[in-house]
Phi, psi and omega in degrees: 000151189259065180224178199222170161274145183296137193285324208237129199203144174221165190278121187288329201086359170242117195335307198283337194247318176086238173255144185227160188317126175302349172246031173260168176252163134261146194217146179280149182296322180308321169295346194253353183202151185249161161256127186260122200246001187291121213263137197213173177249136180294010175263318177281311171249131214285109189300138200225133150258157171249122183236173178293351177270350174131196186248119191255160152304147197296125207288129169307332190261023170269150165334130176246152165279156162251020163267077167319320189285309169310061190223181181249136168270140173235152203226156187289128167096028170273144166263155169222169206192124174293122164320327162298104190294356182277339177267085188294111166101358162270096217192176175145154165317113175280150173250353205239157158277143181164188197246148166221175174287143215283350179272021174258164196246141156237112177274119170247115175316135163285301185280160171269124170205167178265100182307322200266355157272333166305302179316311190282341204267334190276344182269351186283156198285285184336305181297311180300291174328315186281345177297306189290340194280326168259016161289151166247169145143213188254113179327299201271358173237303177198122182230115182222139169269126192272167197297314186286341168287309190316310185319328187280342186299125178262153184217127169306119190221092191285197198290168171296309183309296185313313179298340184276317179267002155296320170276322165304320180290322165291324179301319192267327163315295188291326183286322180298330177284310200288339186287312195296336167267332183294286201320304207287331199267319183301325157311308180297294192316304189317306170323293203295332177285328181298309179313317181296315166312307172314305166302325173294311182292327167290334182267348166238003178239343184081196182280307247252100168301334179253028169291129172307124209233137170233171173296133175298326192079016185243102171328289191302328184309301181065214181291121173261162182315140174294336187277328202271161195274159168236132174251160179245125176315323185291359181250007185250341187189184190249129181248129179214124195230164180264128177298146189308322193281353187244031151309165165247158161240195180282001177277329185276342175299121182236191184265183183286148177091348186267011168188214185268187179236125178256108182307124176233174180309289198307003168253017181241114173238090188069036177048051160230157178277108175261126170249058146261143172063046189279159160249161168229153187236146179314157167296303184313297178276031179261289174292010192266342191219076187289346164326326194233008165299119188282131187246148161309182194019028152277179178229141161268145178225125156281124189272332183235163183082196192283355190246026167314143167080350161285150209235132144223154190256111189286107204230100179093002181275134201250359175249167159276136220205141195227192166232162174265200182273002173274358163248154172250174166223140189248125183234180185033051174311148183255340182289153155300129196290354181273321192290316191303312190304319174311307186298318193289340189255000173293149166311338175308316181281291166336325180262351160278340189282326181301316204289315191268349181273342197079193163237026178293185200272338166231073169316134172229163173222128186285161166301311186309303188299302168322313193291342192266337192298163199248141154216173183255157192243113176273152147330111171001290181316310183312312179286317170288343177269339180283308178288329157292335159287329152321300173321294186301322203278320178298320183280344171282329168322286174314330179285321174279325174318314180299324169290325158304320195277313167311333186261338159304326184282335171291311162332284210284322180284325168311298187288358188263340207274311182299333175286328177292333196295301175323301203301310204255018169085016185279348183232168160233135180234046156286345164253021200264132185265136181277087172223138185285137161306152185268070187287349167311324180283008175264336176287000000 
């Protein structure tokens, strides 16, 4: 990368910034901005969303207030940041006139500055940490940085020309990173589609291309092997969910090792169980519903929300666990469990999910509907052969996907470190020439 370090640095006296170039200044946010608090209607001023990607026209999937006039005015050139300091990086330079939720701080520049420089500064990891440090509240509930405290935060402030150079440098580099990420994401999506087609082909057509076929009874599917049996899920397993009166509230959530794991849709990633960010439910609530106490070789399935249709096979679980109300659990499975799992993740079941769940804000499947889904059951010997075939092929595909995901992670880390280095004066971009870098070298 065609950048260098500054020759002369000085102690900033601010812990999160450490050293800065000798000719840079420190300014408090309150010196640079005043808070715009004018309330407007989103009928007069276009509604905006404040996201990790910046300030954008209001997203379709966000909660919308019925009080249309209870919004904050935003003008082009303002900096907007979510006051919830646990919403790391939800900020940006607005390129639009509009309105935003009252939960956001809208900053109007008092002095000449390059908004894009502040945009990147506010997204840097050290600033996000500092913004959080100035917050107050109950961490597990609401942690906010109020405007009087935010005003006191000191930030590095180079000359306007240097701010503009840093902004152009970061625009160029982050755009190049975004292009490479898009290529990798498209590759991952194609691999996932290929994996899905392999699974669907195997659990609906079998492995023998010469076997006699019969009509499946499902229009979009066509034919299936003649000797396979059509079954409904209710005939091959038990299905249970959390009964309404046995639901739970935040009061039932306990600390690690004080109760049982309660899995949610967020614990299903790429049709596999994830043990990241676990939530624990009191033992009283766990023992209240024995029918949804999870065992190895059970399968959990998401029946509601944006993750509807997600599936995970339970394998190697060592701790007591149950499910939250968004999931159901398949137990006492009469097929080879892994074959049933492959059927659930295939388009055979996923198309039925899409057909019966509808397209509302909160798509939902009842247990009765899930129980009625059709799958195709080959003899046990064929089930085992299909599992062996799919295990090998999907493992190969998964390895390529993991490599691409690792490359995306490296790009995100590189982008984050580059932003921090540029906005805090760790690198000098004054001699940088606008030319696309070969980012592949960092992967």
